[in-house]
């Protein structure tokens, strides 16, 4: 199975090179499909703890090994990455987008998969850095907005600052533990107590930029607004997950003592982020920017759940993380479709989508309801458990739970406000005569809709899967 | 009196380099070819000697003045290889030009093997003196470059020599191993002054603050191939001089703490000054030169953390990290300057950054190597050579001086502020004029080397480990 682990990383990267070389988008689609297949067969023959491991020496002098492993925590994210990568490639190729964009998307996908699978601290850092350049190019070169250059630079600088602080934290941990094997350090109970807080703060700073955690989020709305639809989808569905996955698995795993000490600070920042993002969204006039800011709020829930800790907290964090990775990409796909058709994202210029394109409006309503946490859809469980996990700890945490619940209420308010503007009312000139949902679009969106429904109706299997993970 | 026995095999790479210089001087129009073949043979010989048992020669008791271990031979091969690259992108030149470059390379090879202060400084001068002539192009600009380089170099050599004299006065020995023991009981002020003057003077070659200001000026005005040599082989010489002195001489002695403080000042100063100044540069060579000053800071940073290190194993790791960074860095610089020479022409200057617009379309191979080098200097994958260099430094600093790791990280973030626009300029847009795109083989060679050390960093990390 080691070969398949390597294939999950290598196929997208190979596909990226071939797509760029042959200038054919369909090659990229094929590579992404094979990568999804490889990710899908990973559970075969799994045991407890780590399912499969692959370990090849690369550069022992800097403690770099090409070691990959997968477990119940990383596998869902690998599948999510492969799925979103495939959908983005299909979307881009179907829309006649440039093959280079497909190649860049595949490069992001391959590097992100390597981050989720990496079992070596140095490899983790290298993969984390490898995501940066292709994503920068996606925003910079294929952005749809006149702000794309500034947004791309902001994204790059924030990300590199974060990832280098993270690297410092990782190497402090490696020096303390004497090994770069992440699994071994986690299994050994993390780093020594003396450096635990330092390691956690450095790692958390790095991951908080990526997640993003308020107040380090300011690169996100700019990047999302400027990025093309597929770029936004990958940003929301995959790149933000690198931050939260790193926080839960790496920062929490390497420095559990530090995590416990820093939890109150993290929780207060997360709760503040939820409320601030919701308030910003309430006043937001642009569709993509609104969805981007809503990500800050949703990621706030993930961080709050992680800070609350305990089994319920960690499970809530992982679940909310995955649910956001399904719902927000769907919202970005839909927002992209609306913007493509109407050439505007301003809420004041939209309206009456329900009459002009009922299927599109219906899907937008579905995704919004899922995002605001309607019971029965994927968004509900993560956020409900988050509030529960925080409230359960009592004391000041109860206040944070109340703040988060209030944030969830505000989330409902701004998403319904958005729906009111876009779907309802008399049809505006912008939406008049736009086309409905095409079969191709429906094919791209349907896996996300189906997964949102499935996770909402039956969260049990995924929660059980998380319970088998190595944390 | 008995004559000292000399291990000629240990000196083989040096002999070959010196011989190729002598042959080139009289080879007429084949001077370049002879020099390249001779230096390539020297590089091969260095690898061959390294493959055998470790050798050393010119002994006084237990102390050797010249060693041919893996580190020295790896660095020798690198000096010879970089000089071959510079000759390959120099076009048709006079025999004297080839002679001077080969002499400089021989100086570098001698420097790599040197294990005492006298050999070190003489080798460093042999590396530098031929460049006084080479940097001076005909005309006012060339004269300015030559004079600046001469004055700065002589000043710094005198400084280093004064420091070396003070160290000798304190320790009673010029051998590095003698310094290690001899400095312990010596006058503290004398040792501190000696260390500060020596390291400050040697830092000149590396273009480390405060003796950095010559680099942008000279690199900008020198012929591009010579700028490539100054930015790669010559900088490697400076880095080696500092690393050898600190690692073999000072790390174990009581001077380690003062060396650490001096190096910390040099490193932080270089990182700050180099990065900030590079941000405002509009000319390609000036940008690379200023950013090179920042990289000199990254090279010195691991050594600066010596004060907090305890024990021999840690000191070795510090020197290994600095050495590894220096090697990756000079390879990337060589790639950048060689491809720049190829697109601009060997007699031109580097021009403005904007003139590289659309290079990707007009000269893809050269632009590709330049891109790999620039992205590598920024330390980002997929140019893994640069990433591994950064990993080597950060890994050591994280375990010894976290504040310095944060300084290095901050410097790298600022660095992105000028490397990314440079990469974008190369990649995007359409150039007004078709670039020349010459020297395809030479550029392809350094490109292959950069990719190879990116995929198999162990090639470099093996000889930079300083394990003997």
mmCIF file of N, CA, C and O in Angstrom, chain A residues 48-122:
data_model
loop_
_atom_site.group_PDB
_atom_site.id
_atom_site.type_symbol
_atom_site.label_atom_id
_atom_site.label_comp_id
_atom_site.label_asym_id
_atom_site.label_seq_id
_atom_site.Cartn_x
_atom_site.Cartn_y
_atom_site.Cartn_z
ATOM 1 N N UNK A 48 -5.567 -0.677 13.132
ATOM 2 C CA UNK A 48 -5.786 0.426 14.060
ATOM 3 C C UNK A 48 -4.626 1.399 13.942
ATOM 4 O O UNK A 48 -3.571 1.077 13.425
ATOM 5 N N UNK A 49 -4.817 2.606 14.456
ATOM 6 C CA UNK A 49 -3.746 3.592 14.419
ATOM 7 C C UNK A 49 -3.407 3.975 13.001
ATOM 8 O O UNK A 49 -4.292 4.291 12.203
ATOM 9 N N UNK A 50 -2.110 3.938 12.663
ATOM 10 C CA UNK A 50 -1.729 4.240 11.282
ATOM 11 C C UNK A 50 -2.188 3.102 10.378
ATOM 12 O O UNK A 50 -1.938 1.945 10.654
ATOM 13 N N UNK A 51 -2.834 3.482 9.275
ATOM 14 C CA UNK A 51 -3.300 2.443 8.358
ATOM 15 C C UNK A 51 -2.135 1.884 7.549
ATOM 16 O O UNK A 51 -1.915 0.703 7.484
ATOM 17 N N UNK A 52 -1.435 2.800 6.895
ATOM 18 C CA UNK A 52 -0.312 2.395 6.045
ATOM 19 C C UNK A 52 0.822 3.383 6.254
ATOM 20 O O UNK A 52 0.577 4.554 6.520
ATOM 21 N N UNK A 53 2.039 2.899 6.096
ATOM 22 C CA UNK A 53 3.181 3.802 6.206
ATOM 23 C C UNK A 53 4.173 3.533 5.080
ATOM 24 O O UNK A 53 4.293 2.412 4.600
ATOM 25 N N UNK A 54 4.857 4.581 4.674
ATOM 26 C CA UNK A 54 5.907 4.467 3.665
ATOM 27 C C UNK A 54 7.080 5.286 4.183
ATOM 28 O O UNK A 54 6.896 6.400 4.642
ATOM 29 N N UNK A 55 8.281 4.709 4.144
ATOM 30 C CA UNK A 55 9.420 5.408 4.726
ATOM 31 C C UNK A 55 10.653 5.219 3.848
ATOM 32 O O UNK A 55 11.191 4.122 3.764
ATOM 33 N N UNK A 56 11.059 6.269 3.165
ATOM 34 C CA UNK A 56 12.262 6.204 2.315
ATOM 35 C C UNK A 56 13.224 7.293 2.765
ATOM 36 O O UNK A 56 12.812 8.426 3.000
ATOM 37 N N UNK A 57 14.503 6.944 2.905
ATOM 38 C CA UNK A 57 15.494 7.939 3.297
ATOM 39 C C UNK A 57 15.690 8.932 2.161
ATOM 40 O O UNK A 57 15.674 8.566 0.985
ATOM 41 N N UNK A 58 15.849 10.212 2.487
ATOM 42 C CA UNK A 58 16.082 11.207 1.453
ATOM 43 C C UNK A 58 17.376 11.964 1.770
ATOM 44 O O UNK A 58 18.357 11.856 1.045
ATOM 45 N N UNK A 59 17.361 12.716 2.847
ATOM 46 C CA UNK A 59 18.568 13.457 3.230
ATOM 47 C C UNK A 59 18.736 13.355 4.742
ATOM 48 O O UNK A 59 18.284 14.237 5.476
ATOM 49 N N UNK A 60 19.358 12.268 5.199
ATOM 50 C CA UNK A 60 19.460 12.065 6.648
ATOM 51 C C UNK A 60 20.182 13.200 7.372
ATOM 52 O O UNK A 60 19.914 13.442 8.540
ATOM 53 N N UNK A 61 21.065 13.936 6.661
ATOM 54 C CA UNK A 61 21.818 14.995 7.333
ATOM 55 C C UNK A 61 20.911 16.096 7.872
ATOM 56 O O UNK A 61 21.214 16.723 8.880
ATOM 57 N N UNK A 62 19.795 16.348 7.199
ATOM 58 C CA UNK A 62 18.858 17.335 7.737
ATOM 59 C C UNK A 62 17.587 16.650 8.232
ATOM 60 O O UNK A 62 16.530 17.251 8.307
ATOM 61 N N UNK A 63 17.716 15.371 8.527
ATOM 62 C CA UNK A 63 16.621 14.575 9.103
ATOM 63 C C UNK A 63 15.390 14.526 8.194
ATOM 64 O O UNK A 63 14.255 14.446 8.651
ATOM 65 N N UNK A 64 15.633 14.606 6.900
ATOM 66 C CA UNK A 64 14.516 14.562 5.961
ATOM 67 C C UNK A 64 14.328 13.146 5.455
ATOM 68 O O UNK A 64 15.243 12.559 4.879
ATOM 69 N N UNK A 65 13.149 12.583 5.697
ATOM 70 C CA UNK A 65 12.787 11.289 5.115
ATOM 71 C C UNK A 65 11.533 11.491 4.290
ATOM 72 O O UNK A 65 10.694 12.320 4.640
ATOM 73 N N UNK A 66 11.437 10.724 3.204
ATOM 74 C CA UNK A 66 10.178 10.750 2.455
ATOM 75 C C UNK A 66 9.258 9.736 3.126
ATOM 76 O O UNK A 66 9.138 8.603 2.684
ATOM 77 N N UNK A 67 8.655 10.138 4.230
ATOM 78 C CA UNK A 67 7.802 9.172 4.925
ATOM 79 C C UNK A 67 6.379 9.699 4.955
ATOM 80 O O UNK A 67 6.105 10.828 5.364
ATOM 81 N N UNK A 68 5.479 8.848 4.473
ATOM 82 C CA UNK A 68 4.063 9.181 4.416
ATOM 83 C C UNK A 68 3.305 8.178 5.258
ATOM 84 O O UNK A 68 3.699 7.022 5.370
ATOM 85 N N UNK A 69 2.213 8.632 5.852
ATOM 86 C CA UNK A 69 1.347 7.673 6.542
ATOM 87 C C UNK A 69 -0.063 8.237 6.570
ATOM 88 O O UNK A 69 -0.262 9.435 6.398
ATOM 89 N N UNK A 70 -0.999 7.372 6.764
ATOM 90 C CA UNK A 70 -2.399 7.794 6.720
ATOM 91 C C UNK A 70 -3.150 7.146 7.875
ATOM 92 O O UNK A 70 -2.839 6.025 8.287
ATOM 93 N N UNK A 71 -4.089 7.901 8.427
ATOM 94 C CA UNK A 71 -4.929 7.342 9.488
ATOM 95 C C UNK A 71 -6.325 7.949 9.376
ATOM 96 O O UNK A 71 -6.639 8.618 8.393
ATOM 97 N N UNK A 72 -7.144 7.710 10.372
ATOM 98 C CA UNK A 72 -8.530 8.152 10.312
ATOM 99 C C UNK A 72 -8.693 9.662 10.322
ATOM 100 O O UNK A 72 -9.760 10.168 9.968
ATOM 101 N N UNK A 73 -7.683 10.394 10.744
ATOM 102 C CA UNK A 73 -7.774 11.852 10.750
ATOM 103 C C UNK A 73 -7.368 12.434 9.397
ATOM 104 O O UNK A 73 -8.009 13.347 8.883
ATOM 105 N N UNK A 74 -6.305 11.879 8.818
ATOM 106 C CA UNK A 74 -5.812 12.489 7.577
ATOM 107 C C UNK A 74 -6.554 11.972 6.340
ATOM 108 O O UNK A 74 -6.677 12.701 5.359
ATOM 109 N N UNK A 75 -7.059 10.730 6.408
ATOM 110 C CA UNK A 75 -7.671 10.176 5.194
ATOM 111 C C UNK A 75 -8.855 10.990 4.674
ATOM 112 O O UNK A 75 -8.906 11.284 3.463
ATOM 113 N N UNK A 76 -9.812 11.393 5.536
ATOM 114 C CA UNK A 76 -10.921 12.184 4.982
ATOM 115 C C UNK A 76 -10.437 13.452 4.288
ATOM 116 O O UNK A 76 -10.996 13.850 3.263
ATOM 117 N N UNK A 77 -9.383 14.059 4.826
ATOM 118 C CA UNK A 77 -8.879 15.285 4.203
ATOM 119 C C UNK A 77 -8.191 14.990 2.881
ATOM 120 O O UNK A 77 -8.265 15.786 1.933
ATOM 121 N N UNK A 78 -7.521 13.835 2.802
ATOM 122 C CA UNK A 78 -6.883 13.448 1.531
ATOM 123 C C UNK A 78 -7.945 13.238 0.460
ATOM 124 O O UNK A 78 -7.810 13.697 -0.685
ATOM 125 N N UNK A 79 -9.035 12.562 0.852
ATOM 126 C CA UNK A 79 -10.113 12.330 -0.113
ATOM 127 C C UNK A 79 -10.746 13.654 -0.519
ATOM 128 O O UNK A 79 -11.011 13.897 -1.701
ATOM 129 N N UNK A 80 -10.969 14.528 0.471
ATOM 130 C CA UNK A 80 -11.556 15.843 0.172
ATOM 131 C C UNK A 80 -10.676 16.610 -0.820
ATOM 132 O O UNK A 80 -11.171 17.189 -1.793
ATOM 133 N N UNK A 81 -9.350 16.577 -0.569
ATOM 134 C CA UNK A 81 -8.422 17.277 -1.458
ATOM 135 C C UNK A 81 -8.481 16.701 -2.866
ATOM 136 O O UNK A 81 -8.546 17.448 -3.854
ATOM 137 N N UNK A 82 -8.468 15.374 -2.948
ATOM 138 C CA UNK A 82 -8.500 14.733 -4.264
ATOM 139 C C UNK A 82 -9.811 15.055 -4.984
ATOM 140 O O UNK A 82 -9.822 15.319 -6.191
ATOM 141 N N UNK A 83 -10.921 15.035 -4.216
ATOM 142 C CA UNK A 83 -12.232 15.309 -4.816
ATOM 143 C C UNK A 83 -12.281 16.746 -5.338
ATOM 144 O O UNK A 83 -12.662 16.987 -6.492
ATOM 145 N N UNK A 84 -11.882 17.698 -4.483
ATOM 146 C CA UNK A 84 -11.945 19.097 -4.914
ATOM 147 C C UNK A 84 -10.990 19.350 -6.076
ATOM 148 O O UNK A 84 -11.311 20.119 -6.995
ATOM 149 N N UNK A 85 -9.811 18.687 -6.036
ATOM 150 C CA UNK A 85 -8.871 18.837 -7.135
ATOM 151 C C UNK A 85 -9.494 18.384 -8.441
ATOM 152 O O UNK A 85 -9.414 19.078 -9.466
ATOM 153 N N UNK A 86 -10.137 17.220 -8.403
ATOM 154 C CA UNK A 86 -10.780 16.694 -9.612
ATOM 155 C C UNK A 86 -11.878 17.645 -10.091
ATOM 156 O O UNK A 86 -11.958 17.978 -11.289
ATOM 157 N N UNK A 87 -12.733 18.098 -9.154
ATOM 158 C CA UNK A 87 -13.832 18.975 -9.551
ATOM 159 C C UNK A 87 -13.302 20.267 -10.175
ATOM 160 O O UNK A 87 -13.843 20.759 -11.164
ATOM 161 N N UNK A 88 -12.224 20.810 -9.581
ATOM 162 C CA UNK A 88 -11.657 22.058 -10.117
ATOM 163 C C UNK A 88 -11.092 21.838 -11.522
ATOM 164 O O UNK A 88 -11.272 22.675 -12.408
ATOM 165 N N UNK A 89 -10.392 20.695 -11.708
ATOM 166 C CA UNK A 89 -9.833 20.407 -13.032
ATOM 167 C C UNK A 89 -10.941 20.257 -14.057
ATOM 168 O O UNK A 89 -10.850 20.776 -15.172
ATOM 169 N N UNK A 90 -11.999 19.533 -13.668
ATOM 170 C CA UNK A 90 -13.130 19.338 -14.592
ATOM 171 C C UNK A 90 -13.759 20.685 -14.916
ATOM 172 O O UNK A 90 -14.012 21.009 -16.083
ATOM 173 N N UNK A 91 -13.965 21.484 -13.873
ATOM 174 C CA UNK A 91 -14.604 22.788 -14.066
ATOM 175 C C UNK A 91 -13.797 23.658 -15.034
ATOM 176 O O UNK A 91 -14.334 24.255 -15.952
ATOM 177 N N UNK A 92 -12.472 23.669 -14.785
ATOM 178 C CA UNK A 92 -11.612 24.524 -15.607
ATOM 179 C C UNK A 92 -11.541 24.033 -17.051
ATOM 180 O O UNK A 92 -11.629 24.816 -18.002
ATOM 181 N N UNK A 93 -11.404 22.720 -17.218
ATOM 182 C CA UNK A 93 -11.290 22.171 -18.563
ATOM 183 C C UNK A 93 -12.598 22.339 -19.328
ATOM 184 O O UNK A 93 -12.603 22.671 -20.512
ATOM 185 N N UNK A 94 -13.717 22.120 -18.629
ATOM 186 C CA UNK A 94 -15.021 22.219 -19.269
ATOM 187 C C UNK A 94 -15.304 23.659 -19.706
ATOM 188 O O UNK A 94 -15.886 23.903 -20.751
ATOM 189 N N UNK A 95 -14.837 24.599 -18.888
ATOM 190 C CA UNK A 95 -15.070 26.005 -19.222
ATOM 191 C C UNK A 95 -14.052 26.524 -20.228
ATOM 192 O O UNK A 95 -14.042 27.714 -20.532
ATOM 193 N N UNK A 96 -13.183 25.629 -20.720
ATOM 194 C CA UNK A 96 -12.195 26.067 -21.697
ATOM 195 C C UNK A 96 -11.085 26.916 -21.095
ATOM 196 O O UNK A 96 -10.470 27.737 -21.777
ATOM 197 N N UNK A 97 -10.834 26.713 -19.799
ATOM 198 C CA UNK A 97 -9.784 27.486 -19.138
ATOM 199 C C UNK A 97 -8.410 27.053 -19.609
ATOM 200 O O UNK A 97 -8.260 25.999 -20.233
ATOM 201 N N UNK A 98 -7.393 27.854 -19.346
ATOM 202 C CA UNK A 98 -6.036 27.523 -19.803
ATOM 203 C C UNK A 98 -5.494 26.263 -19.112
ATOM 204 O O UNK A 98 -5.721 26.083 -17.919
ATOM 205 N N UNK A 99 -4.792 25.401 -19.862
ATOM 206 C CA UNK A 99 -4.222 24.182 -19.267
ATOM 207 C C UNK A 99 -3.232 24.498 -18.143
ATOM 208 O O UNK A 99 -3.105 23.732 -17.192
ATOM 209 N N UNK A 100 -2.527 25.657 -18.264
ATOM 210 C CA UNK A 100 -1.565 26.004 -17.217
ATOM 211 C C UNK A 100 -2.255 26.140 -15.868
ATOM 212 O O UNK A 100 -1.706 25.752 -14.833
ATOM 213 N N UNK A 101 -3.489 26.674 -15.887
ATOM 214 C CA UNK A 101 -4.235 26.805 -14.626
ATOM 215 C C UNK A 101 -4.519 25.426 -14.048
ATOM 216 O O UNK A 101 -4.367 25.196 -12.841
ATOM 217 N N UNK A 102 -4.920 24.484 -14.922
ATOM 218 C CA UNK A 102 -5.139 23.115 -14.464
ATOM 219 C C UNK A 102 -3.862 22.547 -13.839
ATOM 220 O O UNK A 102 -3.901 21.914 -12.771
ATOM 221 N N UNK A 103 -2.720 22.810 -14.499
ATOM 222 C CA UNK A 103 -1.452 22.297 -13.973
ATOM 223 C C UNK A 103 -1.167 22.882 -12.594
ATOM 224 O O UNK A 103 -0.738 22.170 -11.673
ATOM 225 N N UNK A 104 -1.429 24.186 -12.441
ATOM 226 C CA UNK A 104 -1.173 24.819 -11.143
ATOM 227 C C UNK A 104 -2.091 24.257 -10.071
ATOM 228 O O UNK A 104 -1.677 24.023 -8.928
ATOM 229 N N UNK A 105 -3.357 24.019 -10.440
ATOM 230 C CA UNK A 105 -4.303 23.447 -9.479
ATOM 231 C C UNK A 105 -3.818 22.071 -9.027
ATOM 232 O O UNK A 105 -3.879 21.729 -7.833
ATOM 233 N N UNK A 106 -3.337 21.275 -9.989
ATOM 234 C CA UNK A 106 -2.839 19.937 -9.643
ATOM 235 C C UNK A 106 -1.611 20.029 -8.754
ATOM 236 O O UNK A 106 -1.426 19.205 -7.844
ATOM 237 N N UNK A 107 -0.760 21.028 -8.998
ATOM 238 C CA UNK A 107 0.420 21.191 -8.145
ATOM 239 C C UNK A 107 -0.001 21.515 -6.717
ATOM 240 O O UNK A 107 0.544 20.964 -5.749
ATOM 241 N N UNK A 108 -0.999 22.398 -6.578
ATOM 242 C CA UNK A 108 -1.518 22.710 -5.232
ATOM 243 C C UNK A 108 -2.066 21.445 -4.592
ATOM 244 O O UNK A 108 -1.813 21.145 -3.418
ATOM 245 N N UNK A 109 -2.813 20.675 -5.394
ATOM 246 C CA UNK A 109 -3.418 19.455 -4.857
ATOM 247 C C UNK A 109 -2.350 18.468 -4.385
ATOM 248 O O UNK A 109 -2.440 17.913 -3.285
ATOM 249 N N UNK A 110 -1.332 18.252 -5.227
ATOM 250 C CA UNK A 110 -0.292 17.293 -4.867
ATOM 251 C C UNK A 110 0.451 17.711 -3.606
ATOM 252 O O UNK A 110 0.659 16.914 -2.692
ATOM 253 N N UNK A 111 0.831 18.997 -3.536
ATOM 254 C CA UNK A 111 1.576 19.469 -2.366
ATOM 255 C C UNK A 111 0.706 19.388 -1.106
ATOM 256 O O UNK A 111 1.183 18.992 -0.032
ATOM 257 N N UNK A 112 -0.574 19.739 -1.231
ATOM 258 C CA UNK A 112 -1.454 19.686 -0.057
ATOM 259 C C UNK A 112 -1.614 18.256 0.418
ATOM 260 O O UNK A 112 -1.618 17.986 1.636
ATOM 261 N N UNK A 113 -1.778 17.325 -0.528
ATOM 262 C CA UNK A 113 -1.889 15.923 -0.146
ATOM 263 C C UNK A 113 -0.640 15.483 0.610
ATOM 264 O O UNK A 113 -0.723 14.758 1.609
ATOM 265 N N UNK A 114 0.523 15.962 0.131
ATOM 266 C CA UNK A 114 1.767 15.609 0.817
ATOM 267 C C UNK A 114 1.767 16.152 2.247
ATOM 268 O O UNK A 114 2.274 15.503 3.168
ATOM 269 N N UNK A 115 1.194 17.346 2.446
ATOM 270 C CA UNK A 115 1.128 17.890 3.814
ATOM 271 C C UNK A 115 0.281 16.977 4.697
ATOM 272 O O UNK A 115 0.666 16.641 5.817
ATOM 273 N N UNK A 116 -0.892 16.564 4.177
ATOM 274 C CA UNK A 116 -1.786 15.731 4.994
ATOM 275 C C UNK A 116 -1.159 14.374 5.305
ATOM 276 O O UNK A 116 -1.437 13.782 6.338
ATOM 277 N N UNK A 117 -0.343 13.871 4.383
ATOM 278 C CA UNK A 117 0.206 12.524 4.562
ATOM 279 C C UNK A 117 1.570 12.520 5.241
ATOM 280 O O UNK A 117 2.006 11.477 5.723
ATOM 281 N N UNK A 118 2.248 13.686 5.270
ATOM 282 C CA UNK A 118 3.638 13.704 5.727
ATOM 283 C C UNK A 118 3.756 13.194 7.158
ATOM 284 O O UNK A 118 2.985 13.573 8.037
ATOM 285 N N UNK A 119 4.734 12.335 7.377
ATOM 286 C CA UNK A 119 4.977 11.806 8.717
ATOM 287 C C UNK A 119 6.373 12.229 9.183
ATOM 288 O O UNK A 119 6.908 11.680 10.123
ATOM 289 N N UNK A 120 6.947 13.192 8.489
ATOM 290 C CA UNK A 120 8.283 13.661 8.836
ATOM 291 C C UNK A 120 8.221 15.187 8.902
ATOM 292 O O UNK A 120 7.652 15.830 8.026
ATOM 293 N N UNK A 121 8.778 15.748 9.966
ATOM 294 C CA UNK A 121 8.611 17.186 10.192
ATOM 295 C C UNK A 121 9.186 18.012 9.040
ATOM 296 O O UNK A 121 8.581 18.996 8.613
ATOM 297 N N UNK A 122 10.358 17.608 8.519
ATOM 298 C CA UNK A 122 10.984 18.395 7.458
ATOM 299 C C UNK A 122 10.182 18.281 6.171
ATOM 300 O O UNK A 122 9.951 19.267 5.462
#
